[in-house]
PDB file of C-alpha atoms in Angstrom:
ATOM      1  CA  MET A   1     -20.547  47.323  52.364  1.00 55.00           C
ATOM      2  CA  ALA A   2     -19.972  49.483  55.459  1.00 59.00           C
ATOM      3  CA  ALA A   3     -23.631  49.121  56.414  1.00 62.00           C
ATOM      4  CA  ASP A   4     -23.273  45.344  56.075  1.00 62.00           C
ATOM      5  CA  LEU A   5     -20.228  45.359  58.349  1.00 60.00           C
ATOM      6  CA  SER A   6     -22.008  47.384  61.013  1.00 65.00           C
ATOM      7  CA  ARG A   7     -24.984  45.017  60.772  1.00 62.00           C
ATOM      8  CA  ILE A   8     -22.634  42.075  61.121  1.00 58.00           C
ATOM      9  CA  GLU A   9     -20.927  43.675  64.116  1.00 59.00           C
ATOM     10  CA  ASP A  10     -24.314  44.286  65.747  1.00 59.00           C
ATOM     11  CA  ILE A  11     -25.224  40.642  65.213  1.00 54.00           C
ATOM     12  CA  MET A  12     -21.862  39.587  66.582  1.00 49.00           C
ATOM     13  CA  TYR A  13     -22.426  41.453  69.851  1.00 55.00           C
ATOM     14  CA  ASP A  14     -26.024  40.239  70.160  1.00 55.00           C
ATOM     15  CA  VAL A  15     -25.364  36.607  69.275  1.00 55.00           C
ATOM     16  CA  GLU A  16     -21.655  36.474  70.045  1.00 63.00           C
ATOM     17  CA  LEU A  17     -20.473  35.026  66.748  1.00 61.00           C
ATOM     18  CA  THR A  18     -16.995  33.626  66.491  1.00 69.00           C
ATOM     19  CA  ASP A  19     -14.453  35.152  64.136  1.00 71.00           C
ATOM     20  CA  ALA A  20     -14.855  32.154  61.795  1.00 72.00           C
ATOM     21  CA  GLU A  21     -18.627  32.641  61.630  1.00 68.00           C
ATOM     22  CA  LEU A  22     -18.132  36.360  61.043  1.00 65.00           C
ATOM     23  CA  GLN A  23     -15.713  35.575  58.192  1.00 69.00           C
ATOM     24  CA  GLU A  24     -18.278  33.154  56.737  1.00 66.00           C
ATOM     25  CA  LEU A  25     -20.911  35.928  56.671  1.00 65.00           C
ATOM     26  CA  LYS A  26     -18.488  38.212  54.844  1.00 68.00           C
ATOM     27  CA  MET A  27     -17.627  35.494  52.332  1.00 67.00           C
ATOM     28  CA  SER A  28     -21.267  34.846  51.587  1.00 77.00           C
ATOM     29  CA  ASP A  29     -21.663  38.511  50.520  1.00 79.00           C
ATOM     30  CA  GLU A  30     -18.619  38.179  48.279  1.00 83.00           C
ATOM     31  CA  GLU A  31     -19.892  34.908  46.855  1.00 84.00           C
ATOM     32  CA  ALA A  32     -23.265  36.509  46.171  1.00 82.00           C
ATOM     33  CA  ALA A  33     -21.562  39.358  44.329  1.00 86.00           C
ATOM     34  CA  VAL A  34     -19.527  36.896  42.262  1.00 88.00           C
ATOM     35  CA  ARG A  35     -22.648  34.903  41.385  1.00 85.00           C
ATOM     36  CA  ILE A  36     -24.561  38.021  40.378  1.00 87.00           C
ATOM     37  CA  GLN A  37     -21.674  39.191  38.212  1.00 93.00           C
ATOM     38  CA  ALA A  38     -21.292  35.772  36.600  1.00 92.00           C
ATOM     39  CA  ARG A  39     -24.982  35.545  35.777  1.00 90.00           C
ATOM     40  CA  TYR A  40     -25.010  39.048  34.313  1.00 94.00           C
ATOM     41  CA  LYS A  41     -21.954  38.312  32.187  1.00 95.00           C
ATOM     42  CA  GLY A  42     -23.586  35.104  30.944  1.00 94.00           C
ATOM     43  CA  PHE A  43     -26.784  36.977  30.135  1.00 94.00           C
ATOM     44  CA  LYS A  44     -24.823  39.646  28.273  1.00 95.00           C
ATOM     45  CA  VAL A  45     -22.910  37.079  26.174  1.00 95.00           C
ATOM     46  CA  ARG A  46     -26.089  35.134  25.337  1.00 95.00           C
ATOM     47  CA  LYS A  47     -27.772  38.385  24.287  1.00 95.00           C
ATOM     48  CA  GLU A  48     -24.835  39.315  22.037  1.00 95.00           C
ATOM     49  CA  ILE A  49     -24.898  35.866  20.425  1.00 95.00           C
ATOM     50  CA  GLN A  50     -28.653  36.105  19.845  1.00 94.00           C
ATOM     51  CA  ASP A  51     -28.342  39.605  18.362  1.00 93.00           C
ATOM     52  CA  LYS A  52     -25.563  38.462  16.032  1.00 93.00           C
ATOM     53  CA  LYS A  53     -27.645  35.474  14.917  1.00 93.00           C
ATOM     54  CA  GLU A  54     -30.630  37.747  14.223  1.00 93.00           C
ATOM     55  CA  GLN A  55     -28.458  40.116  12.187  1.00 93.00           C
ATOM     56  CA  GLU A  56     -27.099  37.210  10.155  1.00 93.00           C
ATOM     57  CA  GLN A  57     -30.624  35.927   9.494  1.00 92.00           C
ATOM     58  CA  ALA A  58     -31.748  39.402   8.424  1.00 91.00           C
ATOM     59  CA  ALA A  59     -28.742  39.705   6.100  1.00 92.00           C
ATOM     60  CA  VAL A  60     -29.520  36.330   4.540  1.00 92.00           C
ATOM     61  CA  ARG A  61     -33.133  37.385   3.996  1.00 92.00           C
ATOM     62  CA  ILE A  62     -32.071  40.676   2.391  1.00 92.00           C
ATOM     63  CA  GLN A  63     -29.632  38.838   0.125  1.00 93.00           C
ATOM     64  CA  ALA A  64     -32.304  36.324  -0.869  1.00 91.00           C
ATOM     65  CA  ASN A  65     -34.742  39.116  -1.701  1.00 91.00           C
ATOM     66  CA  PHE A  66     -32.135  40.857  -3.825  1.00 92.00           C
ATOM     67  CA  ARG A  67     -31.182  37.639  -5.654  1.00 93.00           C
ATOM     68  CA  GLY A  68     -34.873  37.008  -6.407  1.00 91.00           C
ATOM     69  CA  HIS A  69     -35.288  40.550  -7.675  1.00 91.00           C
ATOM     70  CA  LYS A  70     -32.175  40.221  -9.833  1.00 91.00           C
ATOM     71  CA  ALA A  71     -33.304  36.865 -11.281  1.00 90.00           C
ATOM     72  CA  ARG A  72     -36.768  38.221 -12.144  1.00 88.00           C
ATOM     73  CA  LYS A  73     -35.212  41.253 -13.784  1.00 86.00           C
ATOM     74  CA  GLU A  74     -32.820  39.115 -15.869  1.00 85.00           C
ATOM     75  CA  LEU A  75     -35.659  36.816 -16.886  1.00 84.00           C
ATOM     76  CA  ALA A  76     -37.742  39.791 -17.994  1.00 80.00           C
ATOM     77  CA  GLU A  77     -34.830  41.169 -20.016  1.00 80.00           C
ATOM     78  CA  GLN A  78     -34.264  37.798 -21.717  1.00 79.00           C
ATOM     79  CA  SER A  79     -37.869  37.400 -22.757  1.00 75.00           C
ATOM     80  CA  ASP A  80     -38.101  40.978 -24.099  1.00 62.00           C
ATOM     81  CA  GLU A  81     -41.387  41.133 -22.266  1.00 58.00           C
ATOM     82  CA  GLN A  82     -41.767  42.742 -18.920  1.00 52.00           C
ATOM     83  CA  PRO A  83     -44.208  40.877 -16.700  1.00 55.00           C
ATOM     84  CA  PHE A  84     -44.099  43.717 -14.195  1.00 56.00           C
ATOM     85  CA  PRO A  85     -44.690  47.268 -15.379  1.00 58.00           C
ATOM     86  CA  GLU A  86     -41.897  49.708 -14.661  1.00 62.00           C
ATOM     87  CA  THR A  87     -42.870  52.005 -11.865  1.00 64.00           C
ATOM     88  CA  ASP A  88     -41.015  54.953 -10.518  1.00 68.00           C
ATOM     89  CA  ASP A  89     -41.673  54.401  -6.819  1.00 73.00           C
ATOM     90  CA  PHE A  90     -39.075  56.928  -5.759  1.00 73.00           C
ATOM     91  CA  PRO A  91     -38.756  59.715  -8.332  1.00 80.00           C
ATOM     92  CA  GLY A  92     -35.408  61.462  -8.283  1.00 81.00           C
ATOM     93  CA  TYR A  93     -33.447  58.438  -7.050  1.00 84.00           C
ATOM     94  CA  THR A  94     -31.135  56.164  -8.997  1.00 86.00           C
ATOM     95  CA  GLU A  95     -31.965  52.488  -9.362  1.00 86.00           C
ATOM     96  CA  GLU A  96     -29.362  51.588  -6.713  1.00 88.00           C
ATOM     97  CA  GLU A  97     -30.808  54.124  -4.266  1.00 87.00           C
ATOM     98  CA  GLU A  98     -34.324  52.790  -4.869  1.00 88.00           C
ATOM     99  CA  ALA A  99     -33.079  49.247  -4.215  1.00 88.00           C
ATOM    100  CA  ALA A 100     -31.391  50.378  -0.991  1.00 89.00           C
ATOM    101  CA  ILE A 101     -34.592  52.119   0.164  1.00 89.00           C
ATOM    102  CA  LYS A 102     -36.652  48.993  -0.512  1.00 90.00           C
ATOM    103  CA  ILE A 103     -34.132  46.774   1.311  1.00 92.00           C
ATOM    104  CA  GLN A 104     -34.123  49.102   4.310  1.00 92.00           C
ATOM    105  CA  ALA A 105     -37.925  49.228   4.387  1.00 91.00           C
ATOM    106  CA  ASN A 106     -38.068  45.436   4.178  1.00 93.00           C
ATOM    107  CA  PHE A 107     -35.648  45.116   7.105  1.00 93.00           C
ATOM    108  CA  ARG A 108     -37.548  47.682   9.194  1.00 92.00           C
ATOM    109  CA  GLY A 109     -40.760  45.743   8.578  1.00 89.00           C
ATOM    110  CA  HIS A 110     -39.034  42.506   9.606  1.00 91.00           C
ATOM    111  CA  LYS A 111     -37.739  44.148  12.776  1.00 90.00           C
ATOM    112  CA  ALA A 112     -41.163  45.619  13.666  1.00 89.00           C
ATOM    113  CA  ARG A 113     -42.940  42.293  13.105  1.00 88.00           C
ATOM    114  CA  LYS A 114     -40.366  40.550  15.260  1.00 88.00           C
ATOM    115  CA  GLU A 115     -40.810  43.093  18.052  1.00 87.00           C
ATOM    116  CA  LEU A 116     -44.591  42.674  17.930  1.00 87.00           C
ATOM    117  CA  ALA A 117     -44.176  38.899  18.038  1.00 85.00           C
ATOM    118  CA  THR A 118     -41.962  39.109  21.128  1.00 85.00           C
ATOM    119  CA  GLN A 119     -44.566  41.298  22.807  1.00 85.00           C
ATOM    120  CA  GLY A 120     -47.221  38.705  21.972  1.00 81.00           C
ATOM    121  CA  ARG A 121     -49.193  41.060  19.774  1.00 77.00           C
ATOM    122  CA  LEU A 122     -48.407  39.202  16.549  1.00 66.00           C
ATOM    123  CA  PRO A 123     -48.112  35.458  15.999  1.00 59.00           C
ATOM    124  CA  ALA A 124     -44.556  34.293  15.284  1.00 52.00           C
ATOM    125  CA  GLN A 125     -43.858  33.333  11.690  1.00 53.00           C
TER     126      GLN A 125
END
């Protein structure tokens, strides 16, 4: 700001600006700062809203996957016939831990595909 004032004072001596014109130059710097701050704040809020929306969509997808898994499991138990063979994908883990690992992997895949799509390296779904 001090450099701006010295520049303004130099201009004032060279061009002989009036005090009102000098004040107008100072105000334009302040107005520019206000505009920059307002735009940044708007950008930040829009980004937060978008991130929240993406998190909600990911949560809905995870819940839908779990409900589908649960329904298929219940159907298999009712029919006394398992259409899908039992596999121990993660030996040493409980069923809940295995489910959590699969959900996390599914979300990480979703996030990676989304990042690739935003970079233009993968078509959007």
